[in-house]
Coordinates of C-alpha atoms in Angstrom, one line a residue:
M1 CA 0.0 0.0 -0.1
I2 CA 1.3 3.3 -0.9
R3 CA -0.1 6.3 1.0
R4 CA 0.2 10.1 0.9
F5 CA 1.5 12.2 3.7
S6 CA 2.0 16.2 4.0
V7 CA 5.3 17.6 4.7
N8 CA 5.7 21.0 6.9
D9 CA 9.2 21.0 7.4
P10 CA 11.9 22.6 5.0
Q11 CA 14.7 20.3 5.9
T12 CA 12.8 17.1 5.7
W13 CA 11.4 18.3 2.5
D14 CA 14.4 18.9 0.4
A15 CA 16.1 15.9 1.8
T16 CA 13.3 13.8 0.7
L17 CA 13.8 15.3 -2.8
L18 CA 17.4 14.2 -3.0
R19 CA 16.3 10.6 -2.4
L20 CA 14.3 10.5 -5.7
P21 CA 15.3 10.5 -9.1
S22 CA 16.1 13.9 -10.9
P23 CA 15.2 16.3 -8.1
H24 CA 14.2 19.5 -9.4
I25 CA 15.1 23.3 -8.0
L26 CA 11.3 24.0 -8.7
Q27 CA 10.3 21.6 -6.4
T28 CA 12.3 22.8 -3.8
W29 CA 10.9 24.4 -0.4
R30 CA 12.4 27.7 -1.3
W31 CA 10.8 27.8 -4.5
G32 CA 7.5 27.2 -3.0
T33 CA 8.1 30.0 -0.5
F34 CA 9.1 32.2 -3.1
K35 CA 6.1 31.6 -5.3
A36 CA 3.6 32.0 -2.1
G37 CA 4.6 35.7 -2.2
Y38 CA 2.8 36.0 -5.6
G39 CA -0.5 34.7 -4.9
W40 CA 0.5 30.8 -4.9
R41 CA -0.3 28.5 -2.0
P42 CA 2.1 25.3 -1.9
F43 CA 1.4 22.0 -0.9
R44 CA 3.9 19.4 -0.5
W45 CA 3.3 15.6 -0.4
I46 CA 5.3 12.2 -0.1
W47 CA 4.1 9.1 -1.0
E48 CA 5.4 6.2 1.0
D49 CA 4.9 2.4 1.0
E50 CA 4.3 0.1 4.0
R51 CA 8.1 -0.2 4.2
G52 CA 8.4 3.6 4.8
R53 CA 10.2 3.8 1.4
V54 CA 9.4 7.1 -0.5
R55 CA 8.1 6.5 -3.7
A56 CA 7.0 9.7 -4.9
A57 CA 6.9 13.4 -4.0
A58 CA 5.4 16.6 -5.4
Q59 CA 5.0 20.4 -4.6
A60 CA 1.6 21.6 -6.0
L61 CA 0.9 25.3 -6.2
Y62 CA -2.6 26.4 -6.0
R63 CA -4.3 29.6 -6.7
R64 CA -7.8 30.8 -7.3
D65 CA -9.3 33.3 -9.6
R66 CA -9.9 36.9 -8.3
F67 CA -13.6 35.9 -7.6
G68 CA -12.5 33.0 -5.2
L69 CA -14.6 30.5 -7.2
L70 CA -12.2 28.4 -9.2
G71 CA -8.7 27.6 -9.1
I72 CA -5.7 26.0 -10.9
L73 CA -3.2 23.4 -9.4
Y74 CA 0.1 23.3 -11.0
L75 CA 3.3 20.9 -10.2
P76 CA 6.3 22.7 -11.6
R77 CA 8.6 19.9 -13.0
G78 CA 6.5 17.3 -10.9
P79 CA 5.9 15.0 -9.6
L80 CA 9.0 13.6 -8.8
L81 CA 9.0 9.7 -9.0
D82 CA 11.0 6.7 -10.9
P83 CA 8.9 6.9 -14.2
T84 CA 9.1 3.0 -14.4
D85 CA 7.1 3.0 -11.1
V86 CA 3.7 2.1 -12.4
E87 CA 2.1 1.6 -9.1
A88 CA 3.4 4.9 -7.6
A89 CA 2.2 6.7 -10.9
E90 CA -1.3 5.4 -10.7
I91 CA -1.7 6.3 -7.0
V92 CA -0.2 9.8 -7.2
L93 CA -2.2 10.7 -10.6
R94 CA -5.3 9.2 -8.6
D95 CA -4.5 11.5 -5.6
L96 CA -4.0 14.7 -7.7
E97 CA -7.4 14.1 -9.6
E98 CA -9.1 13.8 -6.1
T99 CA -7.4 17.0 -4.8
A100 CA -8.5 18.8 -8.2
H101 CA -12.2 18.1 -7.3
R102 CA -11.8 18.9 -3.7
L103 CA -10.3 22.3 -4.4
R104 CA -12.4 23.0 -7.3
A105 CA -9.8 23.3 -9.6
V106 CA -10.5 24.1 -13.4
F107 CA -7.2 21.6 -13.8
V108 CA -4.1 20.3 -12.4
R109 CA -1.3 20.5 -14.7
I110 CA 1.9 18.6 -14.3
D111 CA 5.2 18.9 -16.5
P112 CA 7.6 16.2 -15.0
E113 CA 11.2 16.3 -16.2
I114 CA 11.0 12.7 -17.6
V115 CA 12.7 12.1 -21.0
E116 CA 10.8 10.7 -23.8
A117 CA 13.5 10.9 -26.3
Q118 CA 17.1 11.8 -26.4
G119 CA 20.2 11.9 -29.0
P120 CA 23.9 12.1 -29.1
A121 CA 25.8 15.0 -27.6
A122 CA 24.9 18.3 -29.6
E123 CA 22.1 16.5 -31.6
G124 CA 18.5 16.3 -31.8
P125 CA 16.4 13.3 -30.4
R126 CA 16.8 10.0 -32.1
D127 CA 16.1 7.4 -29.5
P128 CA 12.7 7.0 -28.0
V129 CA 12.3 6.1 -24.5
E130 CA 9.7 4.0 -23.0
V131 CA 7.7 6.0 -20.5
P132 CA 5.1 4.1 -18.3
L133 CA 4.1 7.3 -16.8
K134 CA 2.9 8.7 -19.9
T135 CA 0.7 5.4 -20.5
A136 CA -0.7 6.1 -17.3
L137 CA -1.5 9.5 -18.2
Q138 CA -3.4 8.6 -21.2
R139 CA -5.1 5.5 -19.7
R140 CA -6.5 7.8 -17.0
G141 CA -7.7 10.3 -19.5
W142 CA -5.1 13.2 -18.8
R143 CA -4.9 15.8 -21.8
S144 CA -1.6 16.6 -23.4
S145 CA -1.6 20.4 -23.4
A146 CA -0.5 22.6 -26.0
E147 CA 0.2 25.5 -23.3
S148 CA 3.4 24.7 -21.6
V149 CA 5.0 26.7 -18.8
Q150 CA 8.4 25.0 -18.8
F151 CA 10.5 24.3 -21.9
P152 CA 9.6 21.1 -23.7
A153 CA 13.3 20.0 -24.0
S154 CA 16.8 20.9 -22.9
L155 CA 20.3 20.2 -23.3
W156 CA 22.1 18.3 -20.5
L157 CA 26.1 18.3 -20.2
D158 CA 27.8 15.5 -18.2
L159 CA 30.0 17.0 -15.6
T160 CA 31.6 13.7 -14.4
V161 CA 34.4 14.3 -17.0
D162 CA 37.6 16.4 -16.5
E163 CA 37.7 20.0 -18.1
E164 CA 39.7 18.8 -20.8
E165 CA 37.4 16.4 -21.9
L166 CA 34.5 18.9 -21.6
L167 CA 36.6 21.2 -23.9
R168 CA 37.2 18.4 -26.5
A169 CA 33.6 17.7 -26.8
M170 CA 32.5 21.1 -27.6
H171 CA 32.0 22.5 -31.2
P172 CA 35.4 23.9 -32.2
K173 CA 33.8 27.3 -33.1
T174 CA 32.7 27.1 -29.4
R175 CA 35.9 26.5 -28.1
Y176 CA 37.5 29.1 -30.1
N177 CA 35.2 31.7 -29.0
I178 CA 35.8 30.8 -25.4
R179 CA 39.6 31.4 -25.9
L180 CA 38.6 34.7 -28.0
A181 CA 36.9 36.3 -25.1
E182 CA 40.1 35.7 -22.7
R183 CA 42.4 37.2 -25.3
K184 CA 39.8 40.1 -26.1
G185 CA 39.8 41.1 -22.1
V186 CA 36.5 39.7 -21.1
T187 CA 36.7 39.3 -17.4
V188 CA 34.0 37.2 -15.4
R189 CA 33.3 37.4 -11.7
P190 CA 31.0 36.3 -9.1
V191 CA 28.7 38.9 -7.5
G192 CA 26.1 39.0 -4.8
P193 CA 22.9 41.2 -3.9
E194 CA 25.0 44.4 -4.5
A195 CA 24.8 43.7 -8.2
F196 CA 21.4 42.6 -8.6
D197 CA 20.1 45.9 -9.9
P198 CA 22.7 46.0 -12.8
L199 CA 22.0 42.5 -13.6
Y200 CA 18.2 43.4 -13.7
D201 CA 19.3 46.4 -16.1
L202 CA 20.8 43.8 -18.3
Y203 CA 18.0 41.6 -18.3
A204 CA 15.4 44.2 -19.0
E205 CA 17.8 45.4 -21.9
T206 CA 17.8 41.9 -23.4
A207 CA 14.0 41.7 -23.2
R208 CA 13.5 44.9 -25.1
R209 CA 16.1 43.7 -27.7
D210 CA 14.5 40.2 -28.2
R211 CA 11.0 41.2 -27.3
F212 CA 10.1 38.9 -24.4
V213 CA 8.2 39.9 -21.4
I214 CA 9.7 40.1 -18.0
R215 CA 8.5 40.8 -14.6
P216 CA 9.1 44.0 -12.2
R217 CA 12.5 44.1 -10.7
A218 CA 11.5 43.3 -7.1
Y219 CA 10.4 39.8 -8.6
Y220 CA 13.7 38.9 -9.7
R221 CA 15.7 40.6 -6.6
Q222 CA 13.6 38.1 -4.6
A223 CA 13.8 35.0 -6.8
W224 CA 17.8 35.8 -6.7
T225 CA 18.1 36.7 -3.1
I226 CA 16.2 33.7 -1.6
F227 CA 18.5 31.1 -3.3
Y228 CA 21.8 33.0 -3.1
E229 CA 21.5 33.4 0.6
A230 CA 20.9 29.6 0.8
G231 CA 23.9 28.9 -1.3
Y232 CA 21.9 27.6 -4.4
A233 CA 22.2 30.7 -6.6
Y234 CA 25.5 31.8 -8.4
P235 CA 25.4 35.0 -10.3
L236 CA 28.3 35.8 -12.8
L237 CA 29.1 39.1 -14.5
A238 CA 31.3 39.7 -17.5
E239 CA 32.5 42.8 -18.1
V240 CA 35.0 44.6 -20.5
E241 CA 37.4 47.0 -19.1
G242 CA 35.0 47.4 -15.9
E243 CA 31.7 47.8 -18.2
P244 CA 29.1 45.1 -17.3
V245 CA 28.3 43.4 -20.7
A246 CA 26.5 40.0 -19.8
M247 CA 25.2 37.9 -17.1
V248 CA 24.1 34.6 -15.9
V249 CA 22.6 33.5 -12.7
I250 CA 23.0 29.5 -12.1
Y251 CA 20.9 27.8 -9.7
R252 CA 22.0 24.4 -8.2
F253 CA 20.2 21.5 -6.2
G254 CA 21.7 18.3 -5.5
P255 CA 23.4 16.8 -8.6
T256 CA 22.3 19.5 -11.0
A257 CA 23.0 23.1 -11.9
W258 CA 20.5 24.9 -14.2
Y259 CA 21.4 28.1 -16.6
F260 CA 18.4 29.7 -15.1
Y261 CA 18.6 33.5 -16.3
G262 CA 21.0 35.0 -18.8
A263 CA 21.4 38.6 -20.6
S264 CA 23.8 40.6 -22.7
R265 CA 24.2 44.1 -24.1
D266 CA 24.8 44.6 -27.9
R267 CA 28.2 46.5 -27.1
H268 CA 31.1 43.9 -27.0
R269 CA 29.2 41.1 -28.5
E270 CA 32.1 40.6 -31.2
K271 CA 34.3 40.0 -28.1
M272 CA 32.0 36.6 -27.2
P273 CA 31.3 37.4 -23.5
N274 CA 28.5 34.8 -23.6
H275 CA 30.8 32.0 -24.4
R276 CA 33.2 32.8 -21.5
L277 CA 30.2 33.4 -19.1
Q278 CA 28.9 29.7 -19.9
W279 CA 32.5 28.2 -19.6
E280 CA 33.0 29.8 -16.2
A281 CA 29.4 28.7 -14.9
I282 CA 30.1 25.2 -16.1
R283 CA 33.4 24.9 -14.2
W284 CA 32.0 26.2 -11.1
A285 CA 28.9 23.7 -11.3
R286 CA 31.6 20.9 -11.7
A287 CA 33.9 22.2 -8.8
V288 CA 30.8 22.4 -6.2
G289 CA 30.0 18.6 -7.2
C290 CA 27.1 18.7 -9.7
R291 CA 27.2 16.0 -12.0
R292 CA 24.9 17.6 -14.6
Y293 CA 24.4 21.2 -16.3
D294 CA 21.3 21.7 -17.5
F295 CA 21.0 24.5 -20.4
W296 CA 17.4 25.1 -19.6
G297 CA 15.4 25.1 -22.6
A298 CA 15.5 24.0 -26.2
P299 CA 13.0 23.4 -29.1
A300 CA 10.8 20.5 -28.9
T301 CA 11.8 20.1 -32.8
P302 CA 15.1 21.8 -33.4
T303 CA 14.7 23.3 -36.9
E304 CA 16.2 26.5 -38.2
S305 CA 12.7 27.9 -38.7
D306 CA 12.2 27.7 -35.0
P307 CA 12.3 31.3 -33.2
M308 CA 14.8 29.6 -30.5
W309 CA 17.1 28.3 -33.2
G310 CA 19.8 30.8 -32.6
V311 CA 19.8 30.0 -28.6
Y312 CA 19.6 26.4 -29.3
R313 CA 22.6 26.6 -31.7
F314 CA 24.5 28.5 -29.0
K315 CA 23.8 25.9 -26.2
R316 CA 24.5 22.9 -28.3
G317 CA 27.8 24.1 -29.2
F318 CA 28.8 23.4 -25.7
G319 CA 28.4 19.6 -26.3
G320 CA 25.4 18.8 -24.2
R321 CA 23.0 16.0 -24.9
Y322 CA 19.5 16.9 -26.3
V323 CA 16.5 15.4 -24.3
R324 CA 12.9 15.9 -25.0
F325 CA 10.4 15.4 -22.2
I326 CA 7.0 14.0 -21.9
G327 CA 5.4 17.4 -22.1
T328 CA 2.6 19.1 -20.1
W329 CA -0.4 17.1 -19.1
D330 CA -3.6 18.2 -17.8
Y331 CA -6.4 16.7 -15.7
A332 CA -10.0 18.6 -15.9
P333 CA -12.7 17.6 -13.5
W334 CA -15.1 19.4 -15.7
P335 CA -14.2 19.2 -19.4
A336 CA -16.5 22.0 -20.6
L337 CA -15.3 24.6 -18.0
Y338 CA -11.5 23.5 -19.0
R339 CA -12.2 24.1 -22.8
L340 CA -13.8 27.4 -21.7
Y341 CA -11.1 28.6 -19.6
T342 CA -8.1 27.3 -21.8
G343 CA -9.6 28.9 -24.8
L344 CA -10.1 32.3 -23.5
I345 CA -6.9 32.6 -21.3
P346 CA -4.3 32.3 -24.4
R347 CA -6.1 35.1 -26.2
Y348 CA -6.1 37.1 -22.9
L349 CA -2.2 36.7 -22.5
A350 CA -1.7 37.4 -26.3
W351 CA -3.6 40.8 -25.7
L352 CA -1.6 41.6 -22.7
R353 CA 1.8 41.1 -24.6
R354 CA 0.4 43.2 -27.4
R355 CA -0.4 46.0 -24.8
H356 CA 3.0 45.5 -23.3
W357 CA 5.0 46.4 -26.3
R358 CA 2.6 49.1 -27.4
R359 CA 3.3 50.6 -24.0
V360 CA 7.3 50.3 -24.4
G361 CA 7.2 51.7 -27.9
V362 CA 7.9 48.3 -29.6
E363 CA 5.7 46.8 -32.3
P364 CA 5.4 42.9 -31.6
G365 CA 7.0 40.9 -34.4

């Protein structure tokens, strides 16, 4: 028998995650605490069998609409479980379905970081992976969602090899650009909260140039501070003759480091500061004992027509393995209400994006 229990202690929660396959930063106690400041209520559950063995864990974020009538339940990169554990998968999904009914949620959404296809280093997917969890989702009537919160794929770099092997596995042009940045005087240094405002300025400048919507300054200051103070965030700043030109914020938890935030100016781009930044971030992740560097995002199908192609090409130059996940899945207690909600919300968000770009004086592309 597998039973669900609530967890109310931060240390117990994070320690439990580390006992499961692929513990994720978005399932940590601190991420739930951070999102609680923005209207979400975190629930934290573990599933144990009769021998006391943890079979699964899930941090679910819940929020209601402005009228308090309906809500949504979202498990960022959860649930965490062995994807071949069919018994645990069935019970976890059943409990989530019951919780959605009890909380009057329009839907419960999951996007576990479980690999569906993978390819050799720096290439697209070739080999499908059997995923019993996906079969269980289909059997129980969950819907594959076209609306994703997290990226559908990523590039994973193996950090268990030495630095020379990492360099040899890179694309020759990437290796050349790292050395070029060093010759051209690009310096990289770790920074702390005193530099969070300049980091945000770089991020905002990048958002205007690349036309993506970002949140207010206070959101990022809090997101960086809460993990920096715990030792889970590592901000790096690249400079040319003392002028900030690029930044990254790397997060880590357990065996993995994630390239979470990145930004750069147009000035001095020919000196390749982003290549030097990534290499220093990779070296740091390896030095603190991480076994994987996650480049945080790649297209579901990498093609030159994809808007993410340029970013993907930059990331794959570092030699990571392409992985595609099983995607985003929704359970809808009331299908008609779900169709109404998911049909209106995307159009509303598109209108908000258009209004944002008109406000800042940029026509959406």
